[in-house]
Tab-separated table of C-alpha atoms in Angstrom:
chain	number	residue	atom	x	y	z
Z	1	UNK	CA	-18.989	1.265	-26.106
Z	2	UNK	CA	-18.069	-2.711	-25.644
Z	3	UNK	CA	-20.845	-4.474	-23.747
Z	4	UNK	CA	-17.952	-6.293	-21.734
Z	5	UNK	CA	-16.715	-2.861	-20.562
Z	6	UNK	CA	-20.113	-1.479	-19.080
Z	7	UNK	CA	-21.185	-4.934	-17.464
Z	8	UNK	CA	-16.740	-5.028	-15.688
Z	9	UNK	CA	-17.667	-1.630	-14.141
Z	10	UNK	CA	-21.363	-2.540	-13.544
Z	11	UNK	CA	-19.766	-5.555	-11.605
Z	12	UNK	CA	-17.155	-3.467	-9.657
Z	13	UNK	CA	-19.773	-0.822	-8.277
Z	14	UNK	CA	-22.306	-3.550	-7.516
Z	15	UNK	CA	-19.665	-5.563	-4.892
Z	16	UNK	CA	-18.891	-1.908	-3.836
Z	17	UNK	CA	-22.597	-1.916	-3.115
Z	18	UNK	CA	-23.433	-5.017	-1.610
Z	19	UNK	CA	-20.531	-5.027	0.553
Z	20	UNK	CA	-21.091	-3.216	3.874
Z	21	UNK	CA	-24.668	-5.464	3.835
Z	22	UNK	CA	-22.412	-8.854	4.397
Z	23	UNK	CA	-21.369	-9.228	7.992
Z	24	UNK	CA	-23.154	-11.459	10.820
Z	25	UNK	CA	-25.205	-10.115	13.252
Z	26	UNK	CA	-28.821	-8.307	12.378
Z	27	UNK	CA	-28.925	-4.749	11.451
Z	28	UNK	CA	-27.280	-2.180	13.993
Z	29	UNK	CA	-26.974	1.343	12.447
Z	30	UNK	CA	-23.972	2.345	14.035
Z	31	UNK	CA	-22.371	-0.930	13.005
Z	32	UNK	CA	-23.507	-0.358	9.436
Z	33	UNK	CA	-22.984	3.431	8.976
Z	34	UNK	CA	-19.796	4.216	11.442
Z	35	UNK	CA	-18.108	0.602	10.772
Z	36	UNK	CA	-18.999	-0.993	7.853
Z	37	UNK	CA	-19.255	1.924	5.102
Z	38	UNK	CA	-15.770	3.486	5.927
Z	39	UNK	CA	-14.192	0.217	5.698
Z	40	UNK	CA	-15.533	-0.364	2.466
Z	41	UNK	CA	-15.178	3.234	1.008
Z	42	UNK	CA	-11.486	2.711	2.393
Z	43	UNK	CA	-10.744	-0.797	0.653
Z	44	UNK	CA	-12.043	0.898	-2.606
Z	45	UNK	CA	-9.932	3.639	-2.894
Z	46	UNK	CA	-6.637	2.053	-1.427
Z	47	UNK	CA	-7.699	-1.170	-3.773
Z	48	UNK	CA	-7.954	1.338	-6.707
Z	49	UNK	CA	-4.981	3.096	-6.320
Z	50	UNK	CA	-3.359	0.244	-6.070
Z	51	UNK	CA	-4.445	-1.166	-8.807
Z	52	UNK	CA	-3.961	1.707	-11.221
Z	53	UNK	CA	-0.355	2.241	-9.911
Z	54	UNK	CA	0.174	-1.394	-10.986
Z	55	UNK	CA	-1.212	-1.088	-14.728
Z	56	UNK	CA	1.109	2.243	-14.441
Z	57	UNK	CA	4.294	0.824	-13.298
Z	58	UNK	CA	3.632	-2.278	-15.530
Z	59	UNK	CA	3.159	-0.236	-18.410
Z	60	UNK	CA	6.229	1.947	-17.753
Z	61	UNK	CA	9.212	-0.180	-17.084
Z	62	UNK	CA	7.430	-2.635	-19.667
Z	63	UNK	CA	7.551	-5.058	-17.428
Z	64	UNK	CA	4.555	-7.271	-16.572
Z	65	UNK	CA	5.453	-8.456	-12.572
Z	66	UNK	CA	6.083	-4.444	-11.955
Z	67	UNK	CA	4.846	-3.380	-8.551
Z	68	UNK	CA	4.015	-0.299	-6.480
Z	69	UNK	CA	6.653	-1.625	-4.190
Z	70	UNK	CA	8.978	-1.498	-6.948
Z	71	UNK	CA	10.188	2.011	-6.497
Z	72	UNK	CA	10.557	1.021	-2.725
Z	73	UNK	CA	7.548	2.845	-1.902
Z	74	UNK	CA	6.473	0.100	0.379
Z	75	UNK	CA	9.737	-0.466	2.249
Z	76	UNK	CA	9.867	3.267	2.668
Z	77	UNK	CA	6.525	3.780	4.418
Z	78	UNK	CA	7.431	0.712	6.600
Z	79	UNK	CA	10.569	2.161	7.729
Z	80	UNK	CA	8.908	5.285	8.710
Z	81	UNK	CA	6.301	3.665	10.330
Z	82	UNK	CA	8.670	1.595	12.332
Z	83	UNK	CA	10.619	4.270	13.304
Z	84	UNK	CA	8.147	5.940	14.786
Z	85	UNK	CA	6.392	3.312	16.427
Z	86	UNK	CA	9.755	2.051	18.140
Z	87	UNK	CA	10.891	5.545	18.918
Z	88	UNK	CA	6.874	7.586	19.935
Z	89	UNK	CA	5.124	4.364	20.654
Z	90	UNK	CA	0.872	5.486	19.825
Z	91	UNK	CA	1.438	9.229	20.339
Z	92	UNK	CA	-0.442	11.602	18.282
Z	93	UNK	CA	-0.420	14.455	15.628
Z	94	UNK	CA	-3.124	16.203	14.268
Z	95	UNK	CA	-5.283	13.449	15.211
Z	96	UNK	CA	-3.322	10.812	13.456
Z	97	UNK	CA	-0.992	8.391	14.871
Z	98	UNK	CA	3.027	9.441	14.310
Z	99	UNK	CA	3.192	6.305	12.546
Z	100	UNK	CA	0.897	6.577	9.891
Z	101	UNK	CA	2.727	10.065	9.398
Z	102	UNK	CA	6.089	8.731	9.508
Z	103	UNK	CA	4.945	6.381	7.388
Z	104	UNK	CA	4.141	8.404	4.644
Z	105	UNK	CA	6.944	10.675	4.888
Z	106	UNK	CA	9.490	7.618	4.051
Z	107	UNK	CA	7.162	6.491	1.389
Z	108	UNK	CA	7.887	10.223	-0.358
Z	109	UNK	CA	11.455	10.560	0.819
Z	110	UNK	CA	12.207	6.840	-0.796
Z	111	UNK	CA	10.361	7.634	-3.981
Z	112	UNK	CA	12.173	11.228	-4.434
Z	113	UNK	CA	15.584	9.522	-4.634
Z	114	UNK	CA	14.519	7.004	-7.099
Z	115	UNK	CA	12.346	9.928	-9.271
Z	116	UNK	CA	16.023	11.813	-9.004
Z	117	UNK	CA	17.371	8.958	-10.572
Z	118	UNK	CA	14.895	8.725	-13.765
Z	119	UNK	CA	15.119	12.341	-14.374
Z	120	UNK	CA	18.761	11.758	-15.104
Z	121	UNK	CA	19.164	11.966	-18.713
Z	122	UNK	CA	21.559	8.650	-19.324
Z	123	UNK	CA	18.557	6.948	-16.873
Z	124	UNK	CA	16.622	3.936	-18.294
Z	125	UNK	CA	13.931	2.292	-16.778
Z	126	UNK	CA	16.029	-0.880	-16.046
Z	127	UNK	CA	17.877	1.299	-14.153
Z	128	UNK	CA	15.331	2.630	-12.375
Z	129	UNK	CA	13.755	-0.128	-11.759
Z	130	UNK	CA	17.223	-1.397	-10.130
Z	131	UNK	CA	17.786	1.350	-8.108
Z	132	UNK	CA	14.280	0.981	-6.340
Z	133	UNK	CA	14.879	-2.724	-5.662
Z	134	UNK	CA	18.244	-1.912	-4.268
Z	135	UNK	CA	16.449	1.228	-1.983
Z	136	UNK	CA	14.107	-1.444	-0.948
Z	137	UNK	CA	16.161	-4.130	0.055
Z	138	UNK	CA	17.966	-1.093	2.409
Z	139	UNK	CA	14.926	-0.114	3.861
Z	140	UNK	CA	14.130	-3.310	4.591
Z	141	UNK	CA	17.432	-4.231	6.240
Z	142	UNK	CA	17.119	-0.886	8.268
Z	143	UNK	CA	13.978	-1.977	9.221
Z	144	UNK	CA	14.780	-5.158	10.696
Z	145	UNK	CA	17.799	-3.538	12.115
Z	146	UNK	CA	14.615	-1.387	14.420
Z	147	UNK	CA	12.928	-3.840	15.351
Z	148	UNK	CA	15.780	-5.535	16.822
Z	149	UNK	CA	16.563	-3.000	19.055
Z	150	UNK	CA	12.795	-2.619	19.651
Z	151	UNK	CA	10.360	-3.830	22.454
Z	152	UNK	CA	7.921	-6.481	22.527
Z	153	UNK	CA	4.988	-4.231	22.750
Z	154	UNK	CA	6.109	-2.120	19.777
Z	155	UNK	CA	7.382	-4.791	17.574
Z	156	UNK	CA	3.877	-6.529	18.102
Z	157	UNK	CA	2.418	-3.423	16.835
Z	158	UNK	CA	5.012	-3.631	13.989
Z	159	UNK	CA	4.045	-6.822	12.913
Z	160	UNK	CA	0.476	-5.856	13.223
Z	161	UNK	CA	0.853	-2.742	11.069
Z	162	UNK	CA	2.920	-5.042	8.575
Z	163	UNK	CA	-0.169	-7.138	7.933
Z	164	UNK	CA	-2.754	-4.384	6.336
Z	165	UNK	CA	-5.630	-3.621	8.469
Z	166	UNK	CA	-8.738	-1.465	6.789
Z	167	UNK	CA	-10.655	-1.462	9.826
Z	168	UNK	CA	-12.117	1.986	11.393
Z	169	UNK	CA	-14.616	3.885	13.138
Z	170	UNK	CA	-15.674	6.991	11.023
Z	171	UNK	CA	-14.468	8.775	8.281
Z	172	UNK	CA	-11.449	10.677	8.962
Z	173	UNK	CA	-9.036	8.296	7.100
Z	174	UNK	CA	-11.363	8.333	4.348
Z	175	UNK	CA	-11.826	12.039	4.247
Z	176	UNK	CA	-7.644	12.302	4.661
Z	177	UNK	CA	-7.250	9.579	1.377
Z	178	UNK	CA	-10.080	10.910	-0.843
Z	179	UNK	CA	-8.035	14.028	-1.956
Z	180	UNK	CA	-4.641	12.131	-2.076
Z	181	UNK	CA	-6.210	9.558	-4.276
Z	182	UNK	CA	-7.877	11.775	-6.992
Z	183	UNK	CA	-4.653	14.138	-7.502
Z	184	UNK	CA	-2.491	10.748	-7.978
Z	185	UNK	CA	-5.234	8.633	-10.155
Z	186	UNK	CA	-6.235	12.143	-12.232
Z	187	UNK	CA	-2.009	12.535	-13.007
Z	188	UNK	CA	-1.427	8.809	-13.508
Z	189	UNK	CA	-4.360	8.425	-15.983
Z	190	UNK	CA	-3.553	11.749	-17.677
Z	191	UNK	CA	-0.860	10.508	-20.004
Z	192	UNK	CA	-2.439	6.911	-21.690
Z	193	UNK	CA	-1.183	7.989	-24.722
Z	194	UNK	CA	2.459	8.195	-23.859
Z	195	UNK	CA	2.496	4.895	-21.192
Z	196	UNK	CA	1.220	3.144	-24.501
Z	197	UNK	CA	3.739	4.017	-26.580
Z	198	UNK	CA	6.216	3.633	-23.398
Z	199	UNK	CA	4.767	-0.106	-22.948
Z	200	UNK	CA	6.665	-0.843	-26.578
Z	201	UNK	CA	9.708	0.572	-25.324
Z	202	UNK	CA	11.707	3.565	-24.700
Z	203	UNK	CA	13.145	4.061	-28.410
Z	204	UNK	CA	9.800	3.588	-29.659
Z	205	UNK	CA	8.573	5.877	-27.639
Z	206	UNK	CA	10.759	8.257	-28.145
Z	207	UNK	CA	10.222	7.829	-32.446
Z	208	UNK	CA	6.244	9.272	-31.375
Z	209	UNK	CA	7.851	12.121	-30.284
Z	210	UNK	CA	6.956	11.235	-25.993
Z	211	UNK	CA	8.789	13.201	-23.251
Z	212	UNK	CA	10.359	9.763	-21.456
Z	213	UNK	CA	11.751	11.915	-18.402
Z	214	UNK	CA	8.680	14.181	-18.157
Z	215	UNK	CA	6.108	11.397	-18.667
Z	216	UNK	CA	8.396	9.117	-16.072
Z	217	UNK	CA	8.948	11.346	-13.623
Z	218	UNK	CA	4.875	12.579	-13.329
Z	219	UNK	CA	3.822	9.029	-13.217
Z	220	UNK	CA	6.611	7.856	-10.563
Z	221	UNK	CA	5.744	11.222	-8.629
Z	222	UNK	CA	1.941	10.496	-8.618
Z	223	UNK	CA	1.986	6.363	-8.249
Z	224	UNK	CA	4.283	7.401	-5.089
Z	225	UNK	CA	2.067	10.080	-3.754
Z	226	UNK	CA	-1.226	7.464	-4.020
Z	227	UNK	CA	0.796	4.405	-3.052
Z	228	UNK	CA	2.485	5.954	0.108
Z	229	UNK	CA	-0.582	7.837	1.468
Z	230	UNK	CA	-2.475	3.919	1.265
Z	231	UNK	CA	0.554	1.895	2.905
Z	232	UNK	CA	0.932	5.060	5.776
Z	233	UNK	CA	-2.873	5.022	6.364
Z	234	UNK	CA	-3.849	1.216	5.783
Z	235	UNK	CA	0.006	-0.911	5.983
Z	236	UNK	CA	1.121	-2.290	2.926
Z	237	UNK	CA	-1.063	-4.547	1.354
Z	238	UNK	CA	-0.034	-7.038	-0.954
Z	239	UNK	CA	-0.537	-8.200	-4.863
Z	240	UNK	CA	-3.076	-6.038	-5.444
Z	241	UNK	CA	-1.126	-4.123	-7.854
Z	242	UNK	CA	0.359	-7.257	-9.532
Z	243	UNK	CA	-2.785	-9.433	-9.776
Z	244	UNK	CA	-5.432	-6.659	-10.740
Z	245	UNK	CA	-3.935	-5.407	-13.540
Z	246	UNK	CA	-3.253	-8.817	-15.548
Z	247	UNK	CA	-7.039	-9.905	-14.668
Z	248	UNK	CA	-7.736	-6.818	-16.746
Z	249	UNK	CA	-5.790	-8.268	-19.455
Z	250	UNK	CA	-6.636	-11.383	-19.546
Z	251	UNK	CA	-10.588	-10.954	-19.452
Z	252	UNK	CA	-11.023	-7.162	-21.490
Z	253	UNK	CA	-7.191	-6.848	-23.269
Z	254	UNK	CA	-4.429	-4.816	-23.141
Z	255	UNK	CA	-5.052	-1.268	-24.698
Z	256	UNK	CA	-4.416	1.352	-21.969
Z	257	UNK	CA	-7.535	2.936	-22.906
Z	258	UNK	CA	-9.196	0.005	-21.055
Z	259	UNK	CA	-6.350	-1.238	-19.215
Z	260	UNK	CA	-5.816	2.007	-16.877
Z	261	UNK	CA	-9.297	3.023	-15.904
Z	262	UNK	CA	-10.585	-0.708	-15.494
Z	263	UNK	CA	-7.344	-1.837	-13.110
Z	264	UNK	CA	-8.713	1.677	-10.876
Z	265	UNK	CA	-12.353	-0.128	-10.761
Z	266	UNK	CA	-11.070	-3.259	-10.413
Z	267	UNK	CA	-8.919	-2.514	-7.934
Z	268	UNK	CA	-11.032	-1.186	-5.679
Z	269	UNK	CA	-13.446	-3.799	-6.048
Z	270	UNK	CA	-11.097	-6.897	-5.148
Z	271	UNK	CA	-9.889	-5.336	-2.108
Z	272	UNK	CA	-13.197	-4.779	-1.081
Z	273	UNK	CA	-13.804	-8.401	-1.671
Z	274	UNK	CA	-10.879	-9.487	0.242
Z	275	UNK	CA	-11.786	-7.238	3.250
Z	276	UNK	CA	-15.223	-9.182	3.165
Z	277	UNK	CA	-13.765	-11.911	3.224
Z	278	UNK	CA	-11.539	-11.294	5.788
Z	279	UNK	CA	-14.337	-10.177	8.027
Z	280	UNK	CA	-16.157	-13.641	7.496
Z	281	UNK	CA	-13.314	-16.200	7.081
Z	282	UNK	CA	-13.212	-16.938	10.875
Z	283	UNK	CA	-16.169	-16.865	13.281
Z	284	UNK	CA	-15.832	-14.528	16.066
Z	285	UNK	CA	-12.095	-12.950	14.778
Z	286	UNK	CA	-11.126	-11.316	12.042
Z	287	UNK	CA	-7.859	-12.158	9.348
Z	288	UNK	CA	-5.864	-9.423	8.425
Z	289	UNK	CA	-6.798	-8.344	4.580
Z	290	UNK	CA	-2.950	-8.384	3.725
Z	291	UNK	CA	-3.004	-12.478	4.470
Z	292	UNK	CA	-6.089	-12.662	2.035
Z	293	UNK	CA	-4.582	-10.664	-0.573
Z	294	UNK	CA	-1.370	-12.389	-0.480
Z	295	UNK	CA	-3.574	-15.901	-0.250
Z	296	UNK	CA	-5.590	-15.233	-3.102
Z	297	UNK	CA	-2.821	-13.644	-5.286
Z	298	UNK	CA	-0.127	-15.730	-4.911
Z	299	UNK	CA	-2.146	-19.019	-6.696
Z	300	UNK	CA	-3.591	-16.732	-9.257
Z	301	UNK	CA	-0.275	-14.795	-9.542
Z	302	UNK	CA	1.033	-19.001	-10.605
Z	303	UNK	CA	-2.239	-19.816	-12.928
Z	304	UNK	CA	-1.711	-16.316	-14.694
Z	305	UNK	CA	1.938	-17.363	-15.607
Z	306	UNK	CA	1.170	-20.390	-16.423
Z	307	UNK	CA	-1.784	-19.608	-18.694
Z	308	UNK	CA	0.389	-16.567	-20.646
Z	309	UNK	CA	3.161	-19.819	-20.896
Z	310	UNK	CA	0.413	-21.896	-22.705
Z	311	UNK	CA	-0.375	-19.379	-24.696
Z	312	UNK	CA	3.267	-18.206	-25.834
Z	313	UNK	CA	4.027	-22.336	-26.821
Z	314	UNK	CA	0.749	-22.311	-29.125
């Protein structure tokens, strides 16, 4: 096994590790155990889902600025969330705030119309990719059109929502992710062999003898299922997806051998970083983790085009 690989993931577990230590104040076990290590366990696995939907979606539509919010996953799950924060305020359900359940449920019902649409046989992924956009720029419309009509106390908590927040006391959230995660990481790793040969086109893939519907529509399904239950439980958080995957690239390559399991570890581990971060940014307050994503990721997002230009002209 490459050296590079084992030291990457040796990296991403250590920061995993180190994290719920960083923090002001001394040592306070409820702090550490209640506060601190459910954050952290929850900005790995939203960070890693993230970032493996990313190298998915990127590796799908062949497309290297593909997003989980491409299929309209995000704008879905903000709806819902809206919705139900403008219609039920903070009530309940099972424990869980309607909006994070809302939330979720637009996230699937979004995705399910655009996965109807790629299991169309005439279907490409252009077209796919289209029809999300399109779904997403509704949503988003729709969701304006809410908070509009909405009050000041629940557009606040809107806007708040919007922003990403990891922070928690306990593990329920953790224990509600954990199983949502695995199914949708296991089915979107599960195929490498087929996103590869989808990553030099549909044709091409289709000459290896790949299922494009069947491989398309399990990958959609699952990035959707992983995405959504992160942006209903957490808000939609920013670049991650973009940004994680073409770090992978650039430092370790492109086979999806490496490309798929490393964006998962790597994923988790910059989110975790950017929730530390936004825990230590500002004395005495904390900075919502979707303004340090999009802060970090939108200058690297630049330098990573610009260095892929640099290398294209030589």
């Amino acid at each position: 096994m490459n050296v590079r690989y084992v030291l990457a993931a040796f990296l991403a577990l250590g920061v995993l590790i180190a994290a719920p230590w960083l923090g002001a104040g001394g040592w306070d076990e409820f702090v550490f155990w209640q506060l601190r290590v459910p954050r952290t366990l929850m900005a790995f696995l939203v960070g890693a889902t993230m970032g493996l939907a990313g190298a998915v979606y990127q590796s799908l539509f062949a497309n290297p600025l593909a997003t989980p919010s491409t299929l309209g996953t995000t704008a879905g799950a903000a709806l819902g969330a809206l919705a139900a924060l403008v219609i039920f305020g903070q009530r309940q359900l099972l424990g869980l705030p309607l909006a994070v359940l809302f939330a979720f449920v637009g996230a699937l019902l979004v995705t399910v119309v655009v996965v109807a649409i790629a299991l169309h046989g005439r279907a490409r992924m252009n077209d796919v990719l289209l029809a999300g956009i399109a779904i997403s720029l509704a949503a988003g419309a729709l969701a304006s059109g809410l908070q509009f009509t909405a009050d000041l106390m629940s557009t606040f908590q809107a806007v708040r929502w919007s922003l990403g927040n990891l922070a928690q006391v306990g593990y329920q959230k953790v224990l509600i992710l954990i199983p949502l995660a695995a199914v949708a990481g296991a089915l979107m790793l599960a195929p490498l062999r087929a996103l590869a040969a989808l990553a030099a086109g549909e044709e091409q893939a289709f000459a290896q003898g790949v299922d494009v519907r069947r491989v398309r529509s399990i990958t959609l399904g699952a990035g959707a299922l992983g995405v959504g239950a992160c942006v209903a439980l957490c808000g939609p958080i920013a670049f991650v997806g973009l940004i994680v995957p073409h770090l992978v690239r650039l430092g370790l390559g492109a086979s999806r051998r490496v490309l798929l399991p490393l964006s998962w570890l790597w994923g988790g581990a910059f989110l975790v970083v950017c929730d530390v971060v936004s825990r230590l940014a500002v004395a005495g307050r904390e900075v919502p983790v979707g303004v340090i994503t999009a802060g970090l990721g939108a200058p690297l997002l630049v330098w990573l085009i610009a260095h892929q230009n640099r290398r294209w002209q030589r």
